[in-house]
mmCIF file of C-alpha atoms in Angstrom:
data_model
loop_
_atom_site.group_PDB
_atom_site.id
_atom_site.type_symbol
_atom_site.label_atom_id
_atom_site.label_comp_id
_atom_site.label_asym_id
_atom_site.label_seq_id
_atom_site.Cartn_x
_atom_site.Cartn_y
_atom_site.Cartn_z
ATOM 1 C CA MET M 578 10.907 -32.576 24.351
ATOM 2 C CA LYS M 579 9.527 -35.790 25.800
ATOM 3 C CA ARG M 580 11.573 -37.639 28.412
ATOM 4 C CA SER M 581 11.073 -40.919 26.541
ATOM 5 C CA ASN M 582 12.571 -39.437 23.361
ATOM 6 C CA VAL M 583 15.625 -38.173 25.236
ATOM 7 C CA LYS M 584 16.075 -41.561 26.912
ATOM 8 C CA ARG M 585 15.797 -43.416 23.600
ATOM 9 C CA HIS M 586 18.400 -41.108 22.032
ATOM 10 C CA PHE M 587 20.754 -41.544 24.996
ATOM 11 C CA ASP M 588 20.412 -45.346 25.040
ATOM 12 C CA THR M 589 20.978 -45.522 21.270
ATOM 13 C CA ARG M 590 23.824 -43.046 20.762
ATOM 14 C CA HIS M 591 25.546 -43.204 24.171
ATOM 15 C CA ALA M 592 25.106 -46.838 25.174
ATOM 16 C CA THR M 593 28.691 -47.128 26.502
ATOM 17 C CA PHE M 594 28.523 -43.986 28.646
ATOM 18 C CA ALA M 595 27.619 -45.834 31.871
ATOM 19 C CA SER M 596 30.452 -48.354 31.535
ATOM 20 C CA LYS M 597 32.983 -45.790 30.328
ATOM 21 C CA TYR M 598 32.154 -43.298 33.071
ATOM 22 C CA PRO M 599 30.956 -45.103 36.247
ATOM 23 C CA ALA M 600 28.867 -43.165 38.747
ATOM 24 C CA GLY M 601 31.057 -40.865 40.798
ATOM 25 C CA ASP M 602 33.699 -38.214 40.169
ATOM 26 C CA SER M 603 34.657 -39.514 36.700
ATOM 27 C CA ARG M 604 31.084 -39.219 35.434
ATOM 28 C CA LYS M 605 30.698 -35.784 36.988
ATOM 29 C CA LYS M 606 33.941 -34.628 35.330
ATOM 30 C CA ALA M 607 32.828 -36.015 31.940
ATOM 31 C CA CYS M 608 29.503 -34.186 32.186
ATOM 32 C CA GLN M 609 31.267 -30.946 33.031
ATOM 33 C CA GLU M 610 33.598 -31.333 30.026
ATOM 34 C CA LEU M 611 30.660 -31.949 27.682
ATOM 35 C CA LEU M 612 28.809 -28.960 29.100
ATOM 36 C CA SER M 613 31.856 -26.693 28.700
ATOM 37 C CA ARG M 614 32.173 -27.767 25.037
ATOM 38 C CA VAL M 615 28.558 -26.816 24.403
ATOM 39 C CA GLN M 616 29.031 -23.454 26.090
ATOM 40 C CA ALA M 617 32.214 -22.774 24.089
ATOM 41 C CA SER M 618 30.401 -23.616 20.848
ATOM 42 C CA GLN M 619 27.523 -21.338 21.769
ATOM 43 C CA GLN M 620 29.943 -18.524 22.627
ATOM 44 C CA GLN M 621 31.745 -18.917 19.275
ATOM 45 C CA LEU M 622 28.391 -18.917 17.479
ATOM 46 C CA ARG M 623 27.461 -15.658 19.210
ATOM 47 C CA VAL M 624 30.799 -14.129 18.127
ATOM 48 C CA TRP M 625 30.227 -15.219 14.519
ATOM 49 C CA THR M 626 26.675 -13.873 14.646
ATOM 50 C CA ARG M 627 27.861 -10.482 15.931
ATOM 51 C CA GLN M 628 30.553 -10.354 13.244
ATOM 52 C CA GLY M 629 27.949 -11.297 10.648
ATOM 53 C CA ASP M 630 25.689 -8.504 11.869
ATOM 54 C CA CYS M 631 28.571 -6.012 11.632
ATOM 55 C CA ASN M 632 29.363 -7.132 8.096
ATOM 56 C CA SER M 633 25.703 -6.926 7.068
ATOM 57 C CA ALA M 634 25.594 -3.426 8.544
ATOM 58 C CA SER M 635 28.706 -2.450 6.571
ATOM 59 C CA PHE M 636 27.016 -3.666 3.363
ATOM 60 C CA ALA M 637 23.954 -1.566 4.206
ATOM 61 C CA GLY M 638 26.164 1.452 4.918
ATOM 62 C CA SER M 639 28.160 0.972 1.709
ATOM 63 C CA LEU M 640 24.953 0.736 -0.317
ATOM 64 C CA ALA M 641 23.676 3.969 1.249
ATOM 65 C CA ILE M 642 26.976 5.694 0.417
ATOM 66 C CA VAL M 643 26.922 4.691 -3.250
ATOM 67 C CA ARG M 644 23.215 5.410 -3.733
ATOM 68 C CA ASN M 645 23.711 8.904 -2.384
ATOM 69 C CA GLY M 646 26.599 9.561 -4.756
ATOM 70 C CA LYS M 647 29.164 9.875 -1.960
ATOM 71 C CA PRO M 648 32.860 8.911 -2.191
ATOM 72 C CA PHE M 649 34.055 5.643 -0.650
ATOM 73 C CA THR M 650 36.066 7.589 1.941
ATOM 74 C CA ASP M 651 32.818 8.824 3.500
ATOM 75 C CA GLY M 652 32.515 5.443 5.211
ATOM 76 C CA GLU M 653 34.929 6.520 7.945
ATOM 77 C CA TYR M 654 33.084 9.811 8.340
ATOM 78 C CA ALA M 655 29.759 7.960 8.599
ATOM 79 C CA LYS M 656 31.215 5.699 11.269
ATOM 80 C CA THR M 657 32.505 8.671 13.289
ATOM 81 C CA PHE M 658 29.128 10.340 12.902
ATOM 82 C CA MET M 659 27.308 7.236 14.190
ATOM 83 C CA LEU M 660 29.639 6.923 17.188
ATOM 84 C CA ASP M 661 29.102 10.564 18.174
ATOM 85 C CA VAL M 662 25.339 10.231 17.819
ATOM 86 C CA ALA M 663 25.248 6.896 19.677
ATOM 87 C CA ASN M 664 27.131 8.366 22.638
ATOM 88 C CA GLU M 665 24.443 11.013 23.057
ATOM 89 C CA LEU M 666 21.399 9.026 21.967
ATOM 90 C CA PHE M 667 22.003 5.825 23.942
ATOM 91 C CA GLY M 668 23.694 7.329 27.000
ATOM 92 C CA ASP M 669 20.959 6.146 29.399
ATOM 93 C CA LEU M 670 20.691 2.617 28.010
ATOM 94 C CA PRO M 671 22.286 -0.258 29.949
ATOM 95 C CA ASN M 672 23.678 -1.797 26.737
ATOM 96 C CA LYS M 673 25.251 1.437 25.481
ATOM 97 C CA ASP M 674 28.773 -0.015 25.551
ATOM 98 C CA LYS M 675 27.631 -3.002 23.491
ATOM 99 C CA ILE M 676 26.098 -0.704 20.864
ATOM 100 C CA ILE M 677 29.256 1.421 20.701
ATOM 101 C CA LYS M 678 31.400 -1.718 20.369
ATOM 102 C CA GLN M 679 29.321 -3.004 17.454
ATOM 103 C CA ILE M 680 29.617 0.328 15.632
ATOM 104 C CA GLN M 681 33.381 0.333 16.229
ATOM 105 C CA ASP M 682 33.664 -3.207 14.852
ATOM 106 C CA MET M 683 31.690 -2.347 11.702
ATOM 107 C CA PRO M 684 34.070 -2.280 8.681
ATOM 108 C CA LEU M 685 33.617 0.963 6.727
ATOM 109 C CA SER M 686 37.061 1.941 5.470
ATOM 110 C CA ALA M 687 37.335 3.238 1.907
ATOM 111 C CA ARG M 688 38.777 -0.076 0.724
ATOM 112 C CA THR M 689 36.055 -2.037 2.489
ATOM 113 C CA VAL M 690 33.294 0.134 1.022
ATOM 114 C CA HIS M 691 34.786 -0.387 -2.452
ATOM 115 C CA ASP M 692 34.946 -4.166 -1.998
ATOM 116 C CA ARG M 693 31.386 -4.314 -0.634
ATOM 117 C CA ILE M 694 30.076 -2.356 -3.626
ATOM 118 C CA ILE M 695 31.801 -4.694 -6.098
ATOM 119 C CA MET M 696 30.359 -7.743 -4.313
ATOM 120 C CA MET M 697 26.823 -6.342 -4.291
ATOM 121 C CA ALA M 698 27.057 -5.324 -7.949
ATOM 122 C CA ASN M 699 28.233 -8.830 -8.863
ATOM 123 C CA GLN M 700 25.328 -10.359 -6.972
ATOM 124 C CA VAL M 701 22.838 -8.059 -8.723
ATOM 125 C CA GLU M 702 24.389 -8.973 -12.077
ATOM 126 C CA GLU M 703 23.963 -12.677 -11.323
ATOM 127 C CA THR M 704 20.275 -12.064 -10.580
ATOM 128 C CA GLN M 705 19.879 -10.048 -13.779
ATOM 129 C CA VAL M 706 21.465 -12.781 -15.906
ATOM 130 C CA LYS M 707 19.338 -15.439 -14.213
ATOM 131 C CA ASP M 708 16.097 -13.538 -14.927
ATOM 132 C CA ILE M 709 17.128 -12.713 -18.500
ATOM 133 C CA ASN M 710 17.880 -16.379 -19.178
ATOM 134 C CA ALA M 711 14.438 -17.279 -17.804
ATOM 135 C CA ALA M 712 12.663 -14.608 -19.884
ATOM 136 C CA PRO M 713 11.241 -15.652 -23.278
ATOM 137 C CA PHE M 714 12.531 -12.441 -24.906
ATOM 138 C CA PHE M 715 14.697 -9.454 -24.061
ATOM 139 C CA SER M 716 15.747 -6.269 -25.823
ATOM 140 C CA LEU M 717 18.785 -4.045 -25.403
ATOM 141 C CA ALA M 718 18.980 -0.258 -25.395
ATOM 142 C CA LEU M 719 22.375 1.316 -26.034
ATOM 143 C CA ASP M 720 23.178 4.827 -24.859
ATOM 144 C CA GLU M 721 26.367 6.865 -25.129
ATOM 145 C CA SER M 722 27.241 9.676 -22.723
ATOM 146 C CA ALA M 723 30.448 11.594 -22.043
ATOM 147 C CA ASP M 724 31.689 11.703 -18.461
ATOM 148 C CA VAL M 725 33.510 14.557 -16.736
ATOM 149 C CA SER M 726 36.816 13.362 -18.266
ATOM 150 C CA HIS M 727 35.268 13.627 -21.749
ATOM 151 C CA LEU M 728 35.465 9.844 -22.064
ATOM 152 C CA SER M 729 32.499 8.244 -23.819
ATOM 153 C CA GLN M 730 30.648 5.757 -21.623
ATOM 154 C CA PHE M 731 28.478 3.114 -23.280
ATOM 155 C CA SER M 732 25.392 2.071 -21.269
ATOM 156 C CA VAL M 733 23.740 -1.282 -21.980
ATOM 157 C CA ILE M 734 20.162 -1.443 -20.678
ATOM 158 C CA ALA M 735 18.096 -4.635 -20.915
ATOM 159 C CA ARG M 736 14.301 -4.830 -20.948
ATOM 160 C CA TYR M 737 12.686 -8.155 -20.111
ATOM 161 C CA ALA M 738 9.715 -9.716 -18.369
ATOM 162 C CA ALA M 739 10.119 -11.278 -14.931
ATOM 163 C CA GLY M 740 6.766 -12.622 -13.804
ATOM 164 C CA ASP M 741 4.220 -9.790 -13.828
ATOM 165 C CA THR M 742 6.971 -7.168 -13.971
ATOM 166 C CA LEU M 743 8.663 -5.629 -16.996
ATOM 167 C CA ARG M 744 12.156 -4.702 -15.895
ATOM 168 C CA GLU M 745 14.633 -2.248 -17.387
ATOM 169 C CA GLU M 746 18.037 -2.960 -15.893
ATOM 170 C CA SER M 747 21.488 -1.527 -16.463
ATOM 171 C CA LEU M 748 23.693 -4.466 -17.443
ATOM 172 C CA ALA M 749 26.958 -2.571 -17.863
ATOM 173 C CA VAL M 750 28.572 0.827 -18.309
ATOM 174 C CA LEU M 751 31.659 0.448 -20.474
ATOM 175 C CA PRO M 752 34.202 3.024 -21.690
ATOM 176 C CA ILE M 753 34.485 3.510 -25.453
ATOM 177 C CA LYS M 754 38.131 3.923 -26.371
ATOM 178 C CA GLY M 755 39.513 4.698 -29.809
ATOM 179 C CA SER M 756 38.032 6.305 -32.905
ATOM 180 C CA ARG M 757 34.271 6.235 -33.475
ATOM 181 C CA ALA M 758 34.236 8.077 -36.803
ATOM 182 C CA GLY M 759 31.122 7.224 -38.770
ATOM 183 C CA PHE M 760 29.755 4.954 -36.039
ATOM 184 C CA THR M 761 27.059 7.337 -34.785
ATOM 185 C CA SER M 762 25.817 8.324 -38.243
ATOM 186 C CA SER M 763 25.591 4.667 -39.309
ATOM 187 C CA LEU M 764 23.682 3.865 -36.149
ATOM 188 C CA LEU M 765 21.207 6.678 -36.806
ATOM 189 C CA GLN M 766 20.544 5.376 -40.321
ATOM 190 C CA LEU M 767 19.895 1.900 -38.959
ATOM 191 C CA PHE M 768 17.448 3.267 -36.387
ATOM 192 C CA LYS M 769 15.604 5.297 -39.027
ATOM 193 C CA ALA M 770 15.199 2.200 -41.168
ATOM 194 C CA ARG M 771 13.982 0.190 -38.188
ATOM 195 C CA PHE M 772 11.400 2.795 -37.176
ATOM 196 C CA GLY M 773 10.142 2.807 -40.750
ATOM 197 C CA GLU M 774 9.525 -0.921 -40.415
ATOM 198 C CA PHE M 775 7.604 -0.362 -37.174
ATOM 199 C CA CYS M 776 4.947 1.574 -39.095
ATOM 200 C CA GLU M 777 4.232 -1.551 -41.113
ATOM 201 C CA HIS M 778 3.359 -3.536 -37.980
ATOM 202 C CA ALA M 779 0.747 -1.320 -36.338
ATOM 203 C CA ARG M 780 -1.664 -4.263 -36.088
ATOM 204 C CA LEU M 781 0.887 -6.306 -34.169
ATOM 205 C CA PHE M 782 1.338 -3.539 -31.600
ATOM 206 C CA LYS M 783 -2.415 -3.115 -31.231
ATOM 207 C CA PHE M 784 -2.810 -6.846 -30.659
ATOM 208 C CA ILE M 785 -1.425 -6.739 -27.099
ATOM 209 C CA THR M 786 -4.455 -4.747 -25.885
ATOM 210 C CA HIS M 787 -7.093 -5.754 -28.470
ATOM 211 C CA PRO M 788 -6.485 -9.450 -29.238
ATOM 212 C CA ASN M 789 -10.212 -9.993 -29.835
ATOM 213 C CA GLU M 790 -10.290 -7.331 -32.574
ATOM 214 C CA CYS M 791 -6.992 -7.705 -34.461
ATOM 215 C CA SER M 792 -6.218 -10.136 -37.257
ATOM 216 C CA LEU M 793 -2.531 -10.859 -37.840
ATOM 217 C CA ASN M 794 -0.814 -12.629 -40.712
ATOM 218 C CA THR M 795 2.495 -14.392 -41.237
ATOM 219 C CA ALA M 796 4.311 -11.135 -42.051
ATOM 220 C CA ASP M 797 3.158 -9.542 -38.789
ATOM 221 C CA LEU M 798 4.645 -12.414 -36.781
ATOM 222 C CA SER M 799 7.843 -12.776 -38.797
ATOM 223 C CA TYR M 800 9.876 -10.727 -36.283
ATOM 224 C CA ILE M 801 8.946 -12.948 -33.336
ATOM 225 C CA PRO M 802 10.994 -16.179 -33.186
ATOM 226 C CA GLY M 803 9.510 -19.495 -32.140
ATOM 227 C CA VAL M 804 5.858 -18.670 -32.905
ATOM 228 C CA SER M 805 3.748 -21.315 -34.638
ATOM 229 C CA ILE M 806 1.260 -19.616 -36.992
ATOM 230 C CA ARG M 807 -1.121 -22.573 -36.716
ATOM 231 C CA ASP M 808 -1.117 -22.484 -32.894
ATOM 232 C CA PHE M 809 -1.453 -18.705 -32.923
ATOM 233 C CA GLU M 810 -4.531 -18.749 -35.173
ATOM 234 C CA ALA M 811 -6.164 -21.537 -33.157
ATOM 235 C CA GLU M 812 -5.627 -19.713 -29.851
ATOM 236 C CA VAL M 813 -6.919 -16.410 -31.265
ATOM 237 C CA ALA M 814 -10.097 -18.130 -32.469
ATOM 238 C CA ASP M 815 -10.571 -19.749 -29.065
ATOM 239 C CA LEU M 816 -10.018 -16.443 -27.224
ATOM 240 C CA LYS M 817 -12.506 -14.573 -29.430
ATOM 241 C CA ALA M 818 -15.120 -17.234 -28.646
ATOM 242 C CA SER M 819 -14.651 -16.814 -24.887
ATOM 243 C CA ASP M 820 -16.816 -14.061 -23.397
ATOM 244 C CA MET M 821 -14.813 -14.206 -20.159
ATOM 245 C CA TRP M 822 -11.481 -13.370 -21.813
ATOM 246 C CA VAL M 823 -12.994 -10.872 -24.249
ATOM 247 C CA ASN M 824 -14.470 -9.024 -21.263
ATOM 248 C CA LYS M 825 -11.092 -9.283 -19.515
ATOM 249 C CA PHE M 826 -9.438 -7.275 -22.286
ATOM 250 C CA LYS M 827 -12.330 -4.824 -22.465
ATOM 251 C CA SER M 828 -11.780 -4.183 -18.763
ATOM 252 C CA LEU M 829 -8.039 -3.786 -19.432
ATOM 253 C CA ASN M 830 -8.668 -1.084 -22.039
ATOM 254 C CA GLU M 831 -11.021 0.745 -19.678
ATOM 255 C CA ASP M 832 -8.280 0.724 -17.030
ATOM 256 C CA LEU M 833 -5.705 1.976 -19.550
ATOM 257 C CA GLU M 834 -7.994 4.839 -20.583
ATOM 258 C CA ARG M 835 -8.562 5.736 -16.932
ATOM 259 C CA ILE M 836 -4.806 5.779 -16.229
ATOM 260 C CA ALA M 837 -4.215 7.947 -19.314
ATOM 261 C CA ARG M 838 -6.804 10.476 -18.099
ATOM 262 C CA GLN M 839 -5.297 10.504 -14.609
ATOM 263 C CA LYS M 840 -1.794 11.066 -15.985
ATOM 264 C CA GLU M 841 -2.970 13.893 -18.213
ATOM 265 C CA LEU M 842 -4.758 15.548 -15.303
ATOM 266 C CA ALA M 843 -1.786 15.028 -12.990
ATOM 267 C CA SER M 844 0.671 16.492 -15.511
ATOM 268 C CA LYS M 845 -1.443 19.636 -15.900
ATOM 269 C CA HIS M 846 -1.501 20.186 -12.148
ATOM 270 C CA MET M 847 2.058 18.885 -11.578
ATOM 271 C CA TRP M 848 0.862 16.310 -9.062
ATOM 272 C CA THR M 849 3.594 14.144 -7.607
ATOM 273 C CA GLU M 850 0.987 11.417 -7.114
ATOM 274 C CA MET M 851 1.376 10.651 -10.819
ATOM 275 C CA LYS M 852 4.465 8.597 -9.993
ATOM 276 C CA LYS M 853 2.320 6.203 -7.939
ATOM 277 C CA LEU M 854 0.076 5.298 -10.865
ATOM 278 C CA GLN M 855 0.514 1.743 -12.098
ATOM 279 C CA PRO M 856 2.539 1.627 -15.350
ATOM 280 C CA GLU M 857 0.453 0.617 -18.344
ATOM 281 C CA ASP M 858 2.835 -2.115 -19.486
ATOM 282 C CA GLN M 859 2.704 -3.786 -16.058
ATOM 283 C CA LEU M 860 -1.083 -3.821 -16.231
ATOM 284 C CA ILE M 861 -0.998 -5.340 -19.726
ATOM 285 C CA ILE M 862 1.479 -8.102 -18.889
ATOM 286 C CA LYS M 863 -0.409 -8.958 -15.711
ATOM 287 C CA THR M 864 -3.580 -9.416 -17.784
ATOM 288 C CA TRP M 865 -1.804 -11.702 -20.245
ATOM 289 C CA ASN M 866 -0.219 -13.766 -17.472
ATOM 290 C CA ALA M 867 -3.692 -14.340 -16.023
ATOM 291 C CA LEU M 868 -4.615 -16.370 -19.119
ATOM 292 C CA PRO M 869 -4.322 -20.171 -18.860
ATOM 293 C CA VAL M 870 -1.473 -22.096 -20.482
ATOM 294 C CA THR M 871 -3.727 -22.940 -23.443
ATOM 295 C CA TYR M 872 -2.960 -19.394 -24.693
ATOM 296 C CA HIS M 873 0.810 -19.836 -24.428
ATOM 297 C CA THR M 874 1.527 -18.697 -28.010
ATOM 298 C CA LEU M 875 -0.525 -15.520 -27.587
ATOM 299 C CA GLN M 876 1.306 -14.796 -24.346
ATOM 300 C CA ARG M 877 4.682 -15.159 -26.089
ATOM 301 C CA VAL M 878 3.634 -12.721 -28.811
ATOM 302 C CA SER M 879 2.388 -10.133 -26.306
ATOM 303 C CA ILE M 880 5.511 -10.377 -24.127
ATOM 304 C CA ALA M 881 7.724 -10.069 -27.207
ATOM 305 C CA VAL M 882 5.962 -6.862 -28.270
ATOM 306 C CA LEU M 883 6.052 -5.413 -24.748
ATOM 307 C CA THR M 884 9.758 -6.202 -24.505
ATOM 308 C CA VAL M 885 10.625 -4.255 -27.660
ATOM 309 C CA PHE M 886 9.772 -0.745 -26.493
ATOM 310 C CA GLY M 887 11.938 0.475 -23.647
ATOM 311 C CA SER M 888 11.483 3.908 -22.124
ATOM 312 C CA THR M 889 13.816 6.826 -22.752
ATOM 313 C CA TYR M 890 13.679 7.440 -19.002
ATOM 314 C CA ALA M 891 16.184 4.615 -18.430
ATOM 315 C CA CYS M 892 18.747 6.355 -20.666
ATOM 316 C CA GLU M 893 18.071 9.740 -19.071
ATOM 317 C CA GLN M 894 18.456 8.239 -15.619
ATOM 318 C CA SER M 895 21.736 6.597 -16.639
ATOM 319 C CA PHE M 896 23.128 9.933 -17.874
ATOM 320 C CA SER M 897 22.033 11.706 -14.675
ATOM 321 C CA HIS M 898 23.708 9.149 -12.399
ATOM 322 C CA LEU M 899 26.868 9.178 -14.523
ATOM 323 C CA LYS M 900 27.219 12.939 -13.992
ATOM 324 C CA ASN M 901 26.552 12.583 -10.273
ATOM 325 C CA ILE M 902 28.897 9.647 -9.661
ATOM 326 C CA LYS M 903 31.876 10.596 -11.834
ATOM 327 C CA SER M 904 32.106 14.262 -10.897
ATOM 328 C CA ASN M 905 35.033 16.690 -10.820
ATOM 329 C CA LEU M 906 35.884 15.442 -7.337
ATOM 330 C CA ARG M 907 35.835 11.777 -8.443
ATOM 331 C CA SER M 908 37.202 11.998 -11.977
ATOM 332 C CA ARG M 909 39.743 9.207 -11.356
ATOM 333 C CA LEU M 910 37.100 6.592 -10.555
ATOM 334 C CA THR M 911 38.072 3.273 -12.174
ATOM 335 C CA ASP M 912 35.921 1.618 -14.837
ATOM 336 C CA GLU M 913 35.107 -1.266 -12.482
ATOM 337 C CA SER M 914 34.025 1.054 -9.675
ATOM 338 C CA LEU M 915 31.973 3.244 -12.020
ATOM 339 C CA ASN M 916 30.182 0.219 -13.459
ATOM 340 C CA ALA M 917 29.372 -1.102 -9.962
ATOM 341 C CA CYS M 918 28.151 2.293 -8.724
ATOM 342 C CA MET M 919 25.967 2.762 -11.810
ATOM 343 C CA LYS M 920 24.485 -0.712 -11.488
ATOM 344 C CA LEU M 921 23.580 -0.274 -7.807
ATOM 345 C CA ASN M 922 22.031 3.136 -8.484
ATOM 346 C CA LEU M 923 19.977 2.044 -11.482
ATOM 347 C CA THR M 924 18.831 -1.430 -10.453
ATOM 348 C CA LYS M 925 15.426 -2.210 -8.980
ATOM 349 C CA TYR M 926 16.873 -5.312 -7.335
ATOM 350 C CA GLN M 927 17.797 -5.101 -3.671
ATOM 351 C CA PRO M 928 21.189 -6.702 -2.932
ATOM 352 C CA ASP M 929 20.994 -9.507 -0.382
ATOM 353 C CA TYR M 930 23.982 -8.399 1.669
ATOM 354 C CA LYS M 931 23.098 -10.771 4.502
ATOM 355 C CA ALA M 932 23.642 -13.693 2.127
ATOM 356 C CA ILE M 933 26.946 -12.205 0.926
ATOM 357 C CA SER M 934 28.021 -11.608 4.518
ATOM 358 C CA LYS M 935 27.412 -15.249 5.452
ATOM 359 C CA SER M 936 29.535 -16.477 2.557
ATOM 360 C CA MET M 937 32.584 -14.328 3.219
ATOM 361 C CA GLN M 938 35.355 -14.330 5.772
ATOM 362 C CA HIS M 939 34.477 -12.009 8.648
ATOM 363 C CA GLN M 940 36.988 -9.253 9.271
ATOM 364 C CA LYS M 941 37.165 -6.445 11.768
ATOM 365 C CA SER M 942 37.298 -2.794 10.801
ATOM 366 C CA HIS M 943 40.706 -1.277 10.088
#
């Protein structure tokens, strides 16, 4: 910092300092008091920072506990484990005592782990709702599974587009209480009728990968709200006349065929590398998002179609985590805790526990 800038600040903000504190012992004492205030503030800031780090660490530990299907009481065990390891691992380090103290101050009691999990689940839910509100369309998948207590749990899974990513997120896991007689059979009949209607819209589904080849009519677009037929037809005609965008979709279909061949080959040989292949729907939506805003209506139609078809994997994953989380040893898990654990296990979002830690009152472990 330049001396002239410091002098200008001092003359402007502390013009009465010289008259209020004449040169001598009084000025020296005033300077010492100001310096001690700064040091005290810095010391308090360091304390708050350390407490914030301990709280962030407890969020990270709580998230690891829930994502590994462990009970909340394992927090104390994990803390004991870390202290024993730290004593041996950091024995030769000069700051060993500081490391041990930070581990000791890290809150990881069963109650704390429970509260951390609820906070992180609430934050994830806020992010989910924000992205769903920003998405042009979303669809819901509903799945029913029985837990270890023979109580039916109702999973609500949303599928929506967020940028170049199609997300499938668990919104809630809710208990179904009371009689459900006739509900399942009625639901099956409704699904059968809906799948019968899907067969009538094969051209609409083909459109998302072959927009330069398909011709759609008013009936095809009747299930997609907010689509202007006039704008749609004009944009389709413009796209078909553009060699650049026609070639873009030809390249997309070549990539989709290549991925299909790779998946077929990988499945025959049981290659784990198959999981690393880019999902087809992500490739499709990325291609559509590359189009300029002049094709906005076409983009809406493609995103709507891509949003409709969720994967059965999301439901299977939900059932698997339900069995793992609410086991015989944890059969008394509350509905709130089960919902939070399921959400944190199924979500692709990473909780920002540092942000939560900054917004909460710092407390020591108990």
